[in-house]
Amino acid sequence: SGEQLEGLKRHIVDKILTLACPRCAQAFVDFDGCCALSCPRCSCSFCAYCLLDCGGDAHGHVARCQWNPRREVFSRKERFLEAQAQRRLRMLRTLLASLPPASRSKVLDYVARELRDLDISPEDLA
C-alpha cells in the first residue's frame, strides 16, 4: 500500500542512506579522520563502519569491527566515504532480502531519486 511504501522510504532515507547517531538519530555530517564517531547531541560514541552504539568510547570496537578491513581507527576521508557507501549497500541488501519479491521493485522505484543522488544503481543491490 502507499502507506507501507512511504514508511519503507522513510526508513531507507533516515536509517540507511543518512549517516546518523544510532541512539538519537541526529544526522552526522562531519568527519575529522577518526572512525570512532561521537554524537554532538547525546554524546553517544559509535562505529563509522557498522553504526554500533558503543556507549562512551567506540575506539576499541572500531579497531575490531568486521567491516573495517584495515583495522584502523583513523582513516582518510576517501576511505570513510567508501565505508559509508558499502554500509548503505549492505543495509539496503538486507532490507530488500526481507521483502517479498514483488515488493522489492516497488520499493526501489519509490526511492530511485534518493539512490541516484548517492550513485547507487539497482544493479549494485543485486
PDB file of C-alpha atoms in Angstrom:
ATOM      1  CA  SER A   1       0.000   0.000   0.000  1.00  0.00           C
ATOM      2  CA  GLY A   2       1.013   3.644  -0.269  1.00  0.00           C
ATOM      3  CA  GLU A   3       1.462   3.973   3.489  1.00  0.00           C
ATOM      4  CA  GLN A   4       3.765   0.947   3.595  1.00  0.00           C
ATOM      5  CA  LEU A   5       5.862   2.310   0.731  1.00  0.00           C
ATOM      6  CA  GLU A   6       6.083   5.706   2.407  1.00  0.00           C
ATOM      7  CA  GLY A   7       7.150   4.037   5.681  1.00  0.00           C
ATOM      8  CA  LEU A   8       9.819   1.988   3.904  1.00  0.00           C
ATOM      9  CA  LYS A   9      11.059   5.073   2.080  1.00  0.00           C
ATOM     10  CA  ARG A  10      11.308   6.996   5.351  1.00  0.00           C
ATOM     11  CA  HIS A  11      13.210   4.086   6.927  1.00  0.00           C
ATOM     12  CA  ILE A  12      15.601   3.841   3.960  1.00  0.00           C
ATOM     13  CA  VAL A  13      16.312   7.564   3.892  1.00  0.00           C
ATOM     14  CA  ASP A  14      16.534   8.071   7.667  1.00  0.00           C
ATOM     15  CA  LYS A  15      18.181   4.830   8.793  1.00  0.00           C
ATOM     16  CA  ILE A  16      20.203   3.643   5.798  1.00  0.00           C
ATOM     17  CA  LEU A  17      21.092   6.471   3.437  1.00  0.00           C
ATOM     18  CA  THR A  18      21.687   9.086   6.138  1.00  0.00           C
ATOM     19  CA  LEU A  19      24.617   8.595   8.488  1.00  0.00           C
ATOM     20  CA  ALA A  20      23.032   9.223  11.875  1.00  0.00           C
ATOM     21  CA  CYS A  21      23.585   8.542  15.537  1.00  0.00           C
ATOM     22  CA  PRO A  22      22.185   5.097  16.404  1.00  0.00           C
ATOM     23  CA  ARG A  23      20.906   6.410  19.732  1.00  0.00           C
ATOM     24  CA  CYS A  24      19.181   9.729  18.977  1.00  0.00           C
ATOM     25  CA  ALA A  25      19.096   9.731  15.129  1.00  0.00           C
ATOM     26  CA  GLN A  26      20.974  13.038  14.854  1.00  0.00           C
ATOM     27  CA  ALA A  27      22.334  13.290  11.299  1.00  0.00           C
ATOM     28  CA  PHE A  28      26.125  13.233  11.207  1.00  0.00           C
ATOM     29  CA  VAL A  29      27.965  15.205   8.545  1.00  0.00           C
ATOM     30  CA  ASP A  30      31.432  15.985   9.905  1.00  0.00           C
ATOM     31  CA  PHE A  31      34.365  13.619   9.631  1.00  0.00           C
ATOM     32  CA  ASP A  32      37.623  14.530  11.338  1.00  0.00           C
ATOM     33  CA  GLY A  33      39.616  11.413  10.499  1.00  0.00           C
ATOM     34  CA  CYS A  34      38.508   9.255  13.435  1.00  0.00           C
ATOM     35  CA  CYS A  35      36.093   6.399  12.710  1.00  0.00           C
ATOM     36  CA  ALA A  36      35.021   6.299  16.363  1.00  0.00           C
ATOM     37  CA  LEU A  37      32.289   8.888  15.913  1.00  0.00           C
ATOM     38  CA  SER A  38      30.757  10.932  18.697  1.00  0.00           C
ATOM     39  CA  CYS A  39      27.294  12.456  18.546  1.00  0.00           C
ATOM     40  CA  PRO A  40      27.226  16.160  19.392  1.00  0.00           C
ATOM     41  CA  ARG A  41      23.632  15.873  20.647  1.00  0.00           C
ATOM     42  CA  CYS A  42      23.670  12.881  23.009  1.00  0.00           C
ATOM     43  CA  SER A  43      27.421  12.063  23.336  1.00  0.00           C
ATOM     44  CA  CYS A  44      26.915   8.539  22.001  1.00  0.00           C
ATOM     45  CA  SER A  45      30.123   7.009  20.645  1.00  0.00           C
ATOM     46  CA  PHE A  46      29.515   4.823  17.626  1.00  0.00           C
ATOM     47  CA  CYS A  47      31.310   2.984  14.859  1.00  0.00           C
ATOM     48  CA  ALA A  48      31.508   4.643  11.437  1.00  0.00           C
ATOM     49  CA  TYR A  49      31.580   1.208   9.780  1.00  0.00           C
ATOM     50  CA  CYS A  50      28.564  -0.528  11.330  1.00  0.00           C
ATOM     51  CA  LEU A  51      26.879   2.245  13.402  1.00  0.00           C
ATOM     52  CA  LEU A  52      27.067   0.198  16.617  1.00  0.00           C
ATOM     53  CA  ASP A  53      26.327   2.268  19.719  1.00  0.00           C
ATOM     54  CA  CYS A  54      29.469   1.689  21.779  1.00  0.00           C
ATOM     55  CA  GLY A  55      28.431   3.682  24.827  1.00  0.00           C
ATOM     56  CA  GLY A  56      31.088   6.195  25.794  1.00  0.00           C
ATOM     57  CA  ASP A  57      34.054   5.066  23.643  1.00  0.00           C
ATOM     58  CA  ALA A  58      33.982   3.366  20.231  1.00  0.00           C
ATOM     59  CA  HIS A  59      37.735   3.186  19.590  1.00  0.00           C
ATOM     60  CA  GLY A  60      38.143  -0.434  20.714  1.00  0.00           C
ATOM     61  CA  HIS A  61      35.203  -1.634  18.660  1.00  0.00           C
ATOM     62  CA  VAL A  62      36.273   0.290  15.539  1.00  0.00           C
ATOM     63  CA  ALA A  63      39.683  -1.427  15.610  1.00  0.00           C
ATOM     64  CA  ARG A  64      37.935  -4.835  15.681  1.00  0.00           C
ATOM     65  CA  CYS A  65      34.835  -4.121  13.551  1.00  0.00           C
ATOM     66  CA  GLN A  66      34.287  -6.808  10.935  1.00  0.00           C
ATOM     67  CA  TRP A  67      33.522  -4.118   8.342  1.00  0.00           C
ATOM     68  CA  ASN A  68      36.808  -2.274   8.945  1.00  0.00           C
ATOM     69  CA  PRO A  69      39.200  -4.037   6.552  1.00  0.00           C
ATOM     70  CA  ARG A  70      42.344  -2.215   7.682  1.00  0.00           C
ATOM     71  CA  ARG A  71      41.535  -2.324  11.415  1.00  0.00           C
ATOM     72  CA  GLU A  72      42.470   1.365  11.575  1.00  0.00           C
ATOM     73  CA  VAL A  73      40.742   3.780  13.925  1.00  0.00           C
ATOM     74  CA  PHE A  74      41.854   6.779  11.881  1.00  0.00           C
ATOM     75  CA  SER A  75      41.216   6.972   8.168  1.00  0.00           C
ATOM     76  CA  ARG A  76      41.349   9.280   5.189  1.00  0.00           C
ATOM     77  CA  LYS A  77      38.072  10.869   4.124  1.00  0.00           C
ATOM     78  CA  GLU A  78      38.021   8.820   0.900  1.00  0.00           C
ATOM     79  CA  ARG A  79      38.103   5.563   2.897  1.00  0.00           C
ATOM     80  CA  PHE A  80      35.400   6.880   5.229  1.00  0.00           C
ATOM     81  CA  LEU A  81      33.167   7.737   2.255  1.00  0.00           C
ATOM     82  CA  GLU A  82      33.764   4.310   0.709  1.00  0.00           C
ATOM     83  CA  ALA A  83      32.921   2.659   4.050  1.00  0.00           C
ATOM     84  CA  GLN A  84      29.654   4.608   4.126  1.00  0.00           C
ATOM     85  CA  ALA A  85      28.831   3.533   0.573  1.00  0.00           C
ATOM     86  CA  GLN A  86      29.492  -0.108   1.496  1.00  0.00           C
ATOM     87  CA  ARG A  87      27.409   0.211   4.693  1.00  0.00           C
ATOM     88  CA  ARG A  88      24.479   1.605   2.707  1.00  0.00           C
ATOM     89  CA  LEU A  89      24.675  -1.247   0.204  1.00  0.00           C
ATOM     90  CA  ARG A  90      24.830  -3.881   2.973  1.00  0.00           C
ATOM     91  CA  MET A  91      21.857  -2.398   4.795  1.00  0.00           C
ATOM     92  CA  LEU A  92      19.813  -1.958   1.596  1.00  0.00           C
ATOM     93  CA  ARG A  93      20.500  -5.548   0.507  1.00  0.00           C
ATOM     94  CA  THR A  94      19.444  -6.836   3.928  1.00  0.00           C
ATOM     95  CA  LEU A  95      16.237  -4.821   3.862  1.00  0.00           C
ATOM     96  CA  LEU A  96      15.376  -5.830   0.298  1.00  0.00           C
ATOM     97  CA  ALA A  97      16.027  -9.508   1.064  1.00  0.00           C
ATOM     98  CA  SER A  98      13.460  -9.303   3.866  1.00  0.00           C
ATOM     99  CA  LEU A  99      10.720  -8.157   1.484  1.00  0.00           C
ATOM    100  CA  PRO A 100       8.559 -10.285  -0.795  1.00  0.00           C
ATOM    101  CA  PRO A 101      10.000 -10.265  -4.342  1.00  0.00           C
ATOM    102  CA  ALA A 102       7.038  -8.312  -5.738  1.00  0.00           C
ATOM    103  CA  SER A 103       7.647  -5.524  -3.218  1.00  0.00           C
ATOM    104  CA  ARG A 104      11.361  -5.093  -3.913  1.00  0.00           C
ATOM    105  CA  SER A 105      10.997  -3.401  -7.287  1.00  0.00           C
ATOM    106  CA  LYS A 106       8.231  -1.143  -5.972  1.00  0.00           C
ATOM    107  CA  VAL A 107      10.445  -0.005  -3.110  1.00  0.00           C
ATOM    108  CA  LEU A 108      13.404   0.580  -5.420  1.00  0.00           C
ATOM    109  CA  ASP A 109      11.218   2.602  -7.795  1.00  0.00           C
ATOM    110  CA  TYR A 110       9.894   4.625  -4.856  1.00  0.00           C
ATOM    111  CA  VAL A 111      13.398   5.603  -3.654  1.00  0.00           C
ATOM    112  CA  ALA A 112      15.036   5.792  -7.095  1.00  0.00           C
ATOM    113  CA  ARG A 113      15.832   9.511  -6.868  1.00  0.00           C
ATOM    114  CA  GLU A 114      17.454   9.182  -3.438  1.00  0.00           C
ATOM    115  CA  LEU A 115      19.525   6.213  -4.615  1.00  0.00           C
ATOM    116  CA  ARG A 116      20.603   8.057  -7.770  1.00  0.00           C
ATOM    117  CA  ASP A 117      21.682  11.037  -5.656  1.00  0.00           C
ATOM    118  CA  LEU A 118      24.149   8.697  -3.898  1.00  0.00           C
ATOM    119  CA  ASP A 119      25.234   6.963  -7.115  1.00  0.00           C
ATOM    120  CA  ILE A 120      23.519   3.712  -6.120  1.00  0.00           C
ATOM    121  CA  SER A 121      22.032   1.776  -9.018  1.00  0.00           C
ATOM    122  CA  PRO A 122      19.626  -1.170  -8.807  1.00  0.00           C
ATOM    123  CA  GLU A 123      22.433  -3.349 -10.218  1.00  0.00           C
ATOM    124  CA  ASP A 124      24.508  -2.517  -7.117  1.00  0.00           C
ATOM    125  CA  LEU A 125      21.808  -4.142  -4.985  1.00  0.00           C
ATOM    126  CA  ALA A 126      21.556  -7.429  -6.868  1.00  0.00           C
TER     127      ALA A 126
END
